[in-house]
Coordinates of N, CA and C in Angstrom, one line a residue:
X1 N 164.6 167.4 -96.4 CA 164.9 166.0 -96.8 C 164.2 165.7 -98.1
X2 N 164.9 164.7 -99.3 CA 164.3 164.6 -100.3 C 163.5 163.2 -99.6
X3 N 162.5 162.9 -100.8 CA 161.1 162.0 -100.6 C 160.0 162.8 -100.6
X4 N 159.3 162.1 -99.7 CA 157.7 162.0 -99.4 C 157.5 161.2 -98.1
X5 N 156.6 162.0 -96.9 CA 156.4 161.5 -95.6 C 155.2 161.9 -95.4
X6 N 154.0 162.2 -96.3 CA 152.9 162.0 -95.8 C 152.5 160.9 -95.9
X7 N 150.7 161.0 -94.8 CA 150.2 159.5 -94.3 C 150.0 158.7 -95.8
X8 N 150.3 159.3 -97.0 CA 149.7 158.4 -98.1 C 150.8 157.1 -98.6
X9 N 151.8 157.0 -97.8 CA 153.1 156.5 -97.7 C 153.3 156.0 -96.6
X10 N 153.0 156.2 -95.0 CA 153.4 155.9 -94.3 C 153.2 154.3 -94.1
X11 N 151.9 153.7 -94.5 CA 151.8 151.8 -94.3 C 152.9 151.4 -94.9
X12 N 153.3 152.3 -96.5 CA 154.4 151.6 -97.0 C 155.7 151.2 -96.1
X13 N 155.9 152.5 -95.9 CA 156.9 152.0 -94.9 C 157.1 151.6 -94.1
X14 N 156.0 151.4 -93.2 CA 155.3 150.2 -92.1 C 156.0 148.9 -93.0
X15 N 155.4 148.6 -93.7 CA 155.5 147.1 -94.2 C 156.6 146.5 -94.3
X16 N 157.7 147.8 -95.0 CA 159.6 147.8 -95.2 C 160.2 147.0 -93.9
X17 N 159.6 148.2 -92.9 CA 160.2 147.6 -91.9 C 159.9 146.5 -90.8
X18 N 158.6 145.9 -91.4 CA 157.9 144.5 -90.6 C 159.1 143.8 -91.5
X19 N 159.5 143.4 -92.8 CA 160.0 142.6 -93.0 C 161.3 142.6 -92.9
X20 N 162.0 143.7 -93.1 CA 163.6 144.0 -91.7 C 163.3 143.2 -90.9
X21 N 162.3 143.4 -89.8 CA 162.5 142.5 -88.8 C 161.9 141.0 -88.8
X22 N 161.5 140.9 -89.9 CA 161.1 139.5 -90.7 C 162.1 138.6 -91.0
X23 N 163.5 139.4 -91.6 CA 164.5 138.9 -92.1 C 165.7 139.0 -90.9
X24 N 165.6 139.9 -89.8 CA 165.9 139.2 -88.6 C 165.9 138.2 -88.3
X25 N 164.5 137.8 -87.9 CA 163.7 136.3 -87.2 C 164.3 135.4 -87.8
X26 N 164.7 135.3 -89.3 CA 164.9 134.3 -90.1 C 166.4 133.8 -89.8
X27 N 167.2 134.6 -89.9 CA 168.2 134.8 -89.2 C 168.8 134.2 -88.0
X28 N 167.5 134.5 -86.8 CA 167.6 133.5 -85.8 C 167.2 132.3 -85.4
X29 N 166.1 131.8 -86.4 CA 166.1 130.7 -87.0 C 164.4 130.7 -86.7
X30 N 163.7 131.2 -86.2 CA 162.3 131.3 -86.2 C 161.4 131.8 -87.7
X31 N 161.5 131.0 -88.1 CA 160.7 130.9 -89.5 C 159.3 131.3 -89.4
X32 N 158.8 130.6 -88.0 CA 157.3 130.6 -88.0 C 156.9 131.9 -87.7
X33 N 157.5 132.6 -86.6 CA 157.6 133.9 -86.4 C 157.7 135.3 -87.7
X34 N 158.8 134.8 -88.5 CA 159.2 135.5 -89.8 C 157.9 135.6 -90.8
X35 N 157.4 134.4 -90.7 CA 156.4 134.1 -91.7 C 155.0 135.0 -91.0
X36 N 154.8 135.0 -89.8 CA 153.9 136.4 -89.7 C 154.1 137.4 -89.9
X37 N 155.6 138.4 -89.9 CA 155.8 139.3 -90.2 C 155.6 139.3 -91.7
X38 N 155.7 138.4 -92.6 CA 155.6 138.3 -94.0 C 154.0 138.4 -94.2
X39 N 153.4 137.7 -93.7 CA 151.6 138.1 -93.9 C 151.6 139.8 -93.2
X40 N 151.9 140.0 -92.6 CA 151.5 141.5 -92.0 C 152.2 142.6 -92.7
X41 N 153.2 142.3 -93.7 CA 153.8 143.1 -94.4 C 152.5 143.3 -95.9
X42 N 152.4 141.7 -96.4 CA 151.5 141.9 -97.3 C 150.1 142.5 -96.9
X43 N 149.5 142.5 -95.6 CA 148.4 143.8 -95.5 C 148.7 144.7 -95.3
X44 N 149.6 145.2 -95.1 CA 150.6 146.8 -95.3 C 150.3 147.1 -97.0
X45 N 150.6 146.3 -97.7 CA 150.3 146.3 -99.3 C 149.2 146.2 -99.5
X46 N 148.3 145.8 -99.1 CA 147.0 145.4 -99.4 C 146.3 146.6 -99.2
X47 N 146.4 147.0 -98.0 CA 145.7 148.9 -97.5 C 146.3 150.1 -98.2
X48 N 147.9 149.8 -98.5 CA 148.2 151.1 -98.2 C 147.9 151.7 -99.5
X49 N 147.7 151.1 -100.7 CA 146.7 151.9 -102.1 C 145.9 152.5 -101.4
X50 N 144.7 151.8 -101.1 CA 143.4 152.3 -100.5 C 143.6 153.4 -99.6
X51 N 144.5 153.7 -98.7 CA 144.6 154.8 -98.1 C 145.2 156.0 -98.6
X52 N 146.2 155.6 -99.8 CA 147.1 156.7 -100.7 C 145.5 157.1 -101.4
X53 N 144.8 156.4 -101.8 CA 143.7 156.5 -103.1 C 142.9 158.1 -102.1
X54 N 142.7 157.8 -100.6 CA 141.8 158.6 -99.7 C 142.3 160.4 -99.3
X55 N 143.9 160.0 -99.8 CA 144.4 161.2 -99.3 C 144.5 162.2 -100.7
X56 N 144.7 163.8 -100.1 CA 145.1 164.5 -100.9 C 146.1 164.7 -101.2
X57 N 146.8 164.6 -102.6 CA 148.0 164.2 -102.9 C 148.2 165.4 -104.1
X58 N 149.4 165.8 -104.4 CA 149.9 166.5 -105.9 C 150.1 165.3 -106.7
X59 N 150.7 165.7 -107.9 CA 150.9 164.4 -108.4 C 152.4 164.2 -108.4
X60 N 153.2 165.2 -108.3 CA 154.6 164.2 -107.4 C 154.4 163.5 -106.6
X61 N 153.7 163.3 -105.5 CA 153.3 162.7 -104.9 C 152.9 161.4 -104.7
X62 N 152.1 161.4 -105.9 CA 151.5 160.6 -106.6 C 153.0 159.4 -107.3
X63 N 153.1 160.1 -108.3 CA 154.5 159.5 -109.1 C 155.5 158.7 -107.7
X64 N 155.7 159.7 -107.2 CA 156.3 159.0 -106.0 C 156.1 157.7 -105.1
X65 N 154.7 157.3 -105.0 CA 153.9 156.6 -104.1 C 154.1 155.4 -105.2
X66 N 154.0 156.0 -106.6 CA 154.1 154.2 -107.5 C 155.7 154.0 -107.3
X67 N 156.6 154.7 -107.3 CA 157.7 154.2 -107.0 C 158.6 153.5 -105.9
X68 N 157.5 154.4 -104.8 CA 158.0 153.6 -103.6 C 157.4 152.4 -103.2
X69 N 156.5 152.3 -104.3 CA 155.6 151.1 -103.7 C 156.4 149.7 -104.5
X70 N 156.5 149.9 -105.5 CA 157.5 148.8 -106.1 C 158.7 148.5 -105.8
X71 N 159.5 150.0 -105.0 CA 160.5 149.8 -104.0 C 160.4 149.0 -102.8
X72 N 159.5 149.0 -102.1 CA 158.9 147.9 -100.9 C 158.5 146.7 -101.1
X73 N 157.7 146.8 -102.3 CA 157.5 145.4 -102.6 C 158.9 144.3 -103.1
X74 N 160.0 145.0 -103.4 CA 161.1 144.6 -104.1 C 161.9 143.3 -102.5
X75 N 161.6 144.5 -101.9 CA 162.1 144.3 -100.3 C 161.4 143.2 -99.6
X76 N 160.1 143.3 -99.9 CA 158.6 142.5 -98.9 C 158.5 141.6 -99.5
X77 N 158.5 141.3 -101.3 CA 157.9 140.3 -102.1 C 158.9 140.0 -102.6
X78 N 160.3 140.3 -102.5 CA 161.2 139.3 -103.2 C 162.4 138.7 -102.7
X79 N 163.0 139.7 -101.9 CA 163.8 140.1 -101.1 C 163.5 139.0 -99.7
X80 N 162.3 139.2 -99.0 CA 162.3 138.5 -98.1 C 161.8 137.1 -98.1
X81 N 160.6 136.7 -99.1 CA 160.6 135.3 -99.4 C 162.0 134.5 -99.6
X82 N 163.2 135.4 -100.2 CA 164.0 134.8 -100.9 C 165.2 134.0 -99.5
X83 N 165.1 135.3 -98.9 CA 165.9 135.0 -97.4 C 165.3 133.5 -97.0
X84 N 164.0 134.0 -96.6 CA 163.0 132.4 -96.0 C 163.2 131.1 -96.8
X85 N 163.5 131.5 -98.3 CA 163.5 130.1 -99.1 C 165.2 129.4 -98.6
X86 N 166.2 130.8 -98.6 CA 167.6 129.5 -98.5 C 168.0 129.5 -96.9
X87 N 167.1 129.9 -96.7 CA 167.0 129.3 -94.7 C 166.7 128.6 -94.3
X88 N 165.7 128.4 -95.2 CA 164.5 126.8 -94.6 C 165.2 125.9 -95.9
X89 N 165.8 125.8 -96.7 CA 166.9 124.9 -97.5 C 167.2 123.4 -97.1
X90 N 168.3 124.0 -95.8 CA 168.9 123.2 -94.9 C 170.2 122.3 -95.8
X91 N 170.3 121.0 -95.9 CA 171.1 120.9 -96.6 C 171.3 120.7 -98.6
X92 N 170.3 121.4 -98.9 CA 169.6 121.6 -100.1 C 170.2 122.7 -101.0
X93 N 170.8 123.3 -100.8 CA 171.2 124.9 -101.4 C 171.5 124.7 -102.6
X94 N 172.2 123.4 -103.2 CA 172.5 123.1 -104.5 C 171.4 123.6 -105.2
X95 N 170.4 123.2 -104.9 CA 168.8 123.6 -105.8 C 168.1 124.7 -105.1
X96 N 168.5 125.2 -104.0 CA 167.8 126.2 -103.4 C 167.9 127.1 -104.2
X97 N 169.0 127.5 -104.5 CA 170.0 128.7 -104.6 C 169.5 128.9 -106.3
X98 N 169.5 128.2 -107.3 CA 169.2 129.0 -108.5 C 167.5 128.8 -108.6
X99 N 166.4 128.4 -108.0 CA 165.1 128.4 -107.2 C 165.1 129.8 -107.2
X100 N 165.7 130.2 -106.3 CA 165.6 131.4 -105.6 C 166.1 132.5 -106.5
X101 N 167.1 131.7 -107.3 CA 167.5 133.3 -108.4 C 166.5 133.3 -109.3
X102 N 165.6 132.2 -109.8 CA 165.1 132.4 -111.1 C 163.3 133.3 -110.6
X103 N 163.4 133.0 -109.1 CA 162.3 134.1 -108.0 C 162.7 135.3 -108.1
X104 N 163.5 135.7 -108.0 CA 164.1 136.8 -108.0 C 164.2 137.6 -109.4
X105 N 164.8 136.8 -110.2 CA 164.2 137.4 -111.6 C 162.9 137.7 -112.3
X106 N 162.1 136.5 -111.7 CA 160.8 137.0 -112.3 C 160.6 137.9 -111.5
X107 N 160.7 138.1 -110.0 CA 159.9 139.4 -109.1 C 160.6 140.5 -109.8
X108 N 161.7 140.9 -110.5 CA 162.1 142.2 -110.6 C 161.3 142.4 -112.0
X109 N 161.6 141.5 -112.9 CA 160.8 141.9 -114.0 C 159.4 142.1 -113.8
X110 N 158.8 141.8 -113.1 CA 157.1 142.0 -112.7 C 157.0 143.2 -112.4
X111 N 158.1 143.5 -111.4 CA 158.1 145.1 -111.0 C 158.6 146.5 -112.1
X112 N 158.9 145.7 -112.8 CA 159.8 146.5 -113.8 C 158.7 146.8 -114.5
X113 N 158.0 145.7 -115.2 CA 157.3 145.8 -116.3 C 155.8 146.5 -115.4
X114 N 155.4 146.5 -114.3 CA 154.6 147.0 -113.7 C 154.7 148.2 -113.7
X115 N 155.8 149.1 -113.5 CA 156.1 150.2 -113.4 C 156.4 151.1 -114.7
X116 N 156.7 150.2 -115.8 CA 156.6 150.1 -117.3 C 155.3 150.6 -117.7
X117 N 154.3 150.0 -117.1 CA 152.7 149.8 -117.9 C 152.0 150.4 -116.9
X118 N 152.3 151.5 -115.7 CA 151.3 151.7 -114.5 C 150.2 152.6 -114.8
X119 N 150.8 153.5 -116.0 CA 149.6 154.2 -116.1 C 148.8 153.7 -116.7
X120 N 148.6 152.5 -117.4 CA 147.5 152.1 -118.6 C 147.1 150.4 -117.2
X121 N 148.0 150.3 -116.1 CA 146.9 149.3 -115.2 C 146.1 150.0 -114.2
X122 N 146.6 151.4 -114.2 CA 146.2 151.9 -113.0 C 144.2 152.1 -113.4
X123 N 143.7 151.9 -114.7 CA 142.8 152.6 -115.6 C 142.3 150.9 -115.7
X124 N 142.7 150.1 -115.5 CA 142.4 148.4 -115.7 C 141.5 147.7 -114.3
X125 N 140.9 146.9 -115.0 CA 140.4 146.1 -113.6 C 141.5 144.3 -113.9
X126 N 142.6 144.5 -114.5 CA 143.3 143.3 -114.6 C 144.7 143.6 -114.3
X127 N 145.2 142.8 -113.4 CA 147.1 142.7 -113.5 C 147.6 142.2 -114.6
X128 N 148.7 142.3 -115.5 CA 149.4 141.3 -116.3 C 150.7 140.9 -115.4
X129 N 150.0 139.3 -115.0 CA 151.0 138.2 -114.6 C 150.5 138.3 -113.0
X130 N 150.8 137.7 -112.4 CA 150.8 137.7 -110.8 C 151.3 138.8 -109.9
X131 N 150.5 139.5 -109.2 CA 151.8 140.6 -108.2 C 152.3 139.8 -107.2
X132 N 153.5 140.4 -106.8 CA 154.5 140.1 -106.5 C 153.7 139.8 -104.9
X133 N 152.7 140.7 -104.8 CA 152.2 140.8 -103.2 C 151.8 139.6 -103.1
X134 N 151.6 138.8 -103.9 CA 150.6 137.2 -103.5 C 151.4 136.8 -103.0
X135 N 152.7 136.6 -102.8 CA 153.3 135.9 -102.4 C 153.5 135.6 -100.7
X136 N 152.8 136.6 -100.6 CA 152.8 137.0 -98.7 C 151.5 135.8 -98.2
X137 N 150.6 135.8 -99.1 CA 149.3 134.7 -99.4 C 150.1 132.8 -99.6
X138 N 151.0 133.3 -100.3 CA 150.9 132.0 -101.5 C 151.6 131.0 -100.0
X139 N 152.8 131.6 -99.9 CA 153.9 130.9 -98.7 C 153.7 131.1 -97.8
X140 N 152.7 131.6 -96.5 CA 152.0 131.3 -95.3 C 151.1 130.3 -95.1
X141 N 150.3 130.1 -96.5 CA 148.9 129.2 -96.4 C 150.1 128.3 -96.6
X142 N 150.7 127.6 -97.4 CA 151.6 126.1 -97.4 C 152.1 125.6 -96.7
X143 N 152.9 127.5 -95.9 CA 154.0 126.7 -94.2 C 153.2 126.1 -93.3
X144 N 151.2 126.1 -93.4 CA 150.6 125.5 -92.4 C 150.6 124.0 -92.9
X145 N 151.3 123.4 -93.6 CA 151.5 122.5 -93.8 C 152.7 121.8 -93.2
X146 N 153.8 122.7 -93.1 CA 154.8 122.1 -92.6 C 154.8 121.6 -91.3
X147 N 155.0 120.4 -90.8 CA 154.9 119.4 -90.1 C 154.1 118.7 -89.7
X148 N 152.9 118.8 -90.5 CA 151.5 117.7 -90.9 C 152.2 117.0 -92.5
X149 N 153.0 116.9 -92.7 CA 153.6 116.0 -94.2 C 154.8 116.3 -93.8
X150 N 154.9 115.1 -94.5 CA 156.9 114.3 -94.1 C 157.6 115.9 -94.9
X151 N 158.5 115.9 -94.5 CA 159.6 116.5 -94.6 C 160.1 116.7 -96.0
X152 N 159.9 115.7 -96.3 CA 160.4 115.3 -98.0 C 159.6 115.9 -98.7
X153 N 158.4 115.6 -98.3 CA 157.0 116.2 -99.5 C 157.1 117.4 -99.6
X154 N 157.4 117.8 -98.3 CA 156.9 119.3 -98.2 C 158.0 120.2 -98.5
X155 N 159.7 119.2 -98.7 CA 160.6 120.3 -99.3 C 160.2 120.4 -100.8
X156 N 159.8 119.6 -101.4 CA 159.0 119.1 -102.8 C 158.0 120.1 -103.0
X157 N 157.1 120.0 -101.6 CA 156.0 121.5 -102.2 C 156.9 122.8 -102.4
X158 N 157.4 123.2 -101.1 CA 158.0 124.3 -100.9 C 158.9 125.3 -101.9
X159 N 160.4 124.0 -102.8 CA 160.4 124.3 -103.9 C 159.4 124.5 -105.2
X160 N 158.5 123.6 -105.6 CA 157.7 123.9 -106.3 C 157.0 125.4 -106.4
X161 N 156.7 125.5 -104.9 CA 155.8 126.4 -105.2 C 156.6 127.9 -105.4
X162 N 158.1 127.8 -104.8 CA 158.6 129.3 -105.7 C 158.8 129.0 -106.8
X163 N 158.8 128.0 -107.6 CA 158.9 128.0 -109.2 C 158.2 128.3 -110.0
X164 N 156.5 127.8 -109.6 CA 155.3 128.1 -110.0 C 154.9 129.3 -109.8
X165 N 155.3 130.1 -108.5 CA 154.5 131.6 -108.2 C 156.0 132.9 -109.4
X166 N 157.4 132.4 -109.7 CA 158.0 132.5 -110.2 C 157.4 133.1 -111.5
X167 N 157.0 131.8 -112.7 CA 156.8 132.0 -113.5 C 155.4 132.4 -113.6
X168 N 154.7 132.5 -112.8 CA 153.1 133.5 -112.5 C 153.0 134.4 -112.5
X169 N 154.4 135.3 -112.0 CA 154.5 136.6 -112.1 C 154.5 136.9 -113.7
X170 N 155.5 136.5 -114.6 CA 155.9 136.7 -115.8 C 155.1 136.1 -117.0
X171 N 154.1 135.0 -116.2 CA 153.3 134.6 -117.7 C 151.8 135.8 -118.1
X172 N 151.7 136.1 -119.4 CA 150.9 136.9 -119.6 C 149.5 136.5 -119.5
X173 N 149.1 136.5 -118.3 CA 147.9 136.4 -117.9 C 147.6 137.5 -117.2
X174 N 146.1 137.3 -117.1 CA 145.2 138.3 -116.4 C 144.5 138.4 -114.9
X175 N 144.9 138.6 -114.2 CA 144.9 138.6 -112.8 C 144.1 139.6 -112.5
X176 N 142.8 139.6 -111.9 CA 141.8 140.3 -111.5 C 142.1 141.7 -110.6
X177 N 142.3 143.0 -110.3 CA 142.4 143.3 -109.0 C 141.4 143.6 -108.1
X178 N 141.8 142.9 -106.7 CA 140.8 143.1 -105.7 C 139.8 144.5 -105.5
X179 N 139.3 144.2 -105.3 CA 137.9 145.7 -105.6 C 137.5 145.2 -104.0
X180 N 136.5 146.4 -103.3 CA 135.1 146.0 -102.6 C 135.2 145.3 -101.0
X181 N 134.5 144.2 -101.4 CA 134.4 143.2 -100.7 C 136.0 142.4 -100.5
X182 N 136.6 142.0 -102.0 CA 137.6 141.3 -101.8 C 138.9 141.9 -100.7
X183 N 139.0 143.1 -100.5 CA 139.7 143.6 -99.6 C 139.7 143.0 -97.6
X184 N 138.1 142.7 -97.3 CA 138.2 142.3 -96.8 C 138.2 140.6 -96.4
X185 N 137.9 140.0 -97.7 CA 138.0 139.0 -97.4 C 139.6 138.0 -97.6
X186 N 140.6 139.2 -98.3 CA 142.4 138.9 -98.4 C 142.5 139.3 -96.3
X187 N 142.1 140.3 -96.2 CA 142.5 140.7 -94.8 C 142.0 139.7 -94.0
X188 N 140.6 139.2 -93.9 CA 140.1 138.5 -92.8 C 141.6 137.0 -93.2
X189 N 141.8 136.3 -94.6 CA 142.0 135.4 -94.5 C 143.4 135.3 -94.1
X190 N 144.4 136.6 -94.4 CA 145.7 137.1 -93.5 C 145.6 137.1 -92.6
X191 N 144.7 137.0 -91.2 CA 144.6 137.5 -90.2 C 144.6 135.8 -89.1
X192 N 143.9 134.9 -90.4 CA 143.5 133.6 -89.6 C 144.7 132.8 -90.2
X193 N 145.3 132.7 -91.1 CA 146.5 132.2 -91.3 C 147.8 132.6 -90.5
X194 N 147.8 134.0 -90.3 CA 148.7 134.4 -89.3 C 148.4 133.6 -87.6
X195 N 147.0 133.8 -87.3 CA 146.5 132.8 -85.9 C 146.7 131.8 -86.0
X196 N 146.6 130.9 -86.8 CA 147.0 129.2 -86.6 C 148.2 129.3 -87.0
X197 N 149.3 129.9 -87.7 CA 150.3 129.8 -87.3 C 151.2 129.9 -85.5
X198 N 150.3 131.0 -85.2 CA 150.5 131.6 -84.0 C 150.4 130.5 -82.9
X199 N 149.1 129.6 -83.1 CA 148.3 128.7 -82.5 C 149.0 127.2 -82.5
X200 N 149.6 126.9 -84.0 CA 150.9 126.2 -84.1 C 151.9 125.8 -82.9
X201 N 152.4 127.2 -83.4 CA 153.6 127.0 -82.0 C 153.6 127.3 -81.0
X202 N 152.4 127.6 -80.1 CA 152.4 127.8 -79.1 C 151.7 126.0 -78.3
X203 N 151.1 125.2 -79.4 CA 150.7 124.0 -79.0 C 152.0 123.3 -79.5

């Protein structure tokens, strides 16, 4: 078979298919549900460098692992916020709908130009523009807002905030990458935002 199926890949594709069944959920109308598969996809992203980094790899391998990773992310960070955004719409789609395309354009150009410039960030302690993975961060921590603020405000945040993480991706700024410590403190805070969502709906 053509690809690559060693462990240096395998979270990736973990993550693919959390948000398949992310984009299920959404489907059946459980958002809240969806939106944990969306935080568990982004620590699928978050590890699975650090585990590709551990293994012994050729460098096809290698070349491969940056491609499939921008391939998943395409799926996890653009693909499936975008589903979540014209589902939770409701009767709104007039403005959902090019929201969501002008998301979609910046996530592809982030990944484009990411995969453009990987050998000279891979050598960097900075992103240019936002990765696409914050997004798994950006729209879980806000949905804990949905239904502590009227309805209105929060279709007001909700749009805003794909417009702003939008153009975050594409403005040329410098975005730190997590090193160290910060590894576990993106994981511990995915893990407690995923629980009070959890915690949410079950009260």
């Amino acid at each position: 078979m053509i690809g690559k199926y060693n462990p240096s890949v395998i979270l990736t594709y973990i993550g693919v298919c959390i948000s398949i069944a992310g984009m299920a959920l959404v489907f059946r109308g459980n958002l809240s549900a969806a939106m944990i598969c969306f935080i568990f996809a982004g620590i699928c992203d978050l590890f699975d460098g650090v585990i590709a980094r551990k293994c012994k790899r050729t460098e096809e391998e290698k070349q491969f692992g940056v491609q499939i990773d921008s391939m998943a992310d395409m799926i996890s960070f653009v693909a499936f916020p975008v589903v979540i955004g014209l589902n939770s719409a409701g009767e709104d789609l007039w403005l959902t709908v090019p929201v969501m395309m002008l998301y979609s354009l910046c996530g592809i150009i982030r990944l484009a130009w990411f995969n453009m410039t990987t050998n000279s960030e891979g050598n960097r302690k900075y992103y240019d523009g936002l990765p696409v993975t914050y997004s798994a961060l950006i729209f879980p921590l806000l949905w804990l807002l949905n239904g502590y603020v009227s309805e209105f405000l929060f279709s007001i945040l909700w749009t805003a905030a794909y417009i702003v993480t939008a153009f975050l991706f594409v403005l040329n700024i410098k975005i730190r990458k997590p090193t160290g410590v910060w590894y576990v403190i993106f994981g511990v805070l995915a893990i407690t935002v995923a629980a009070v969502i959890i915690v949410k709906e079950v009260l």
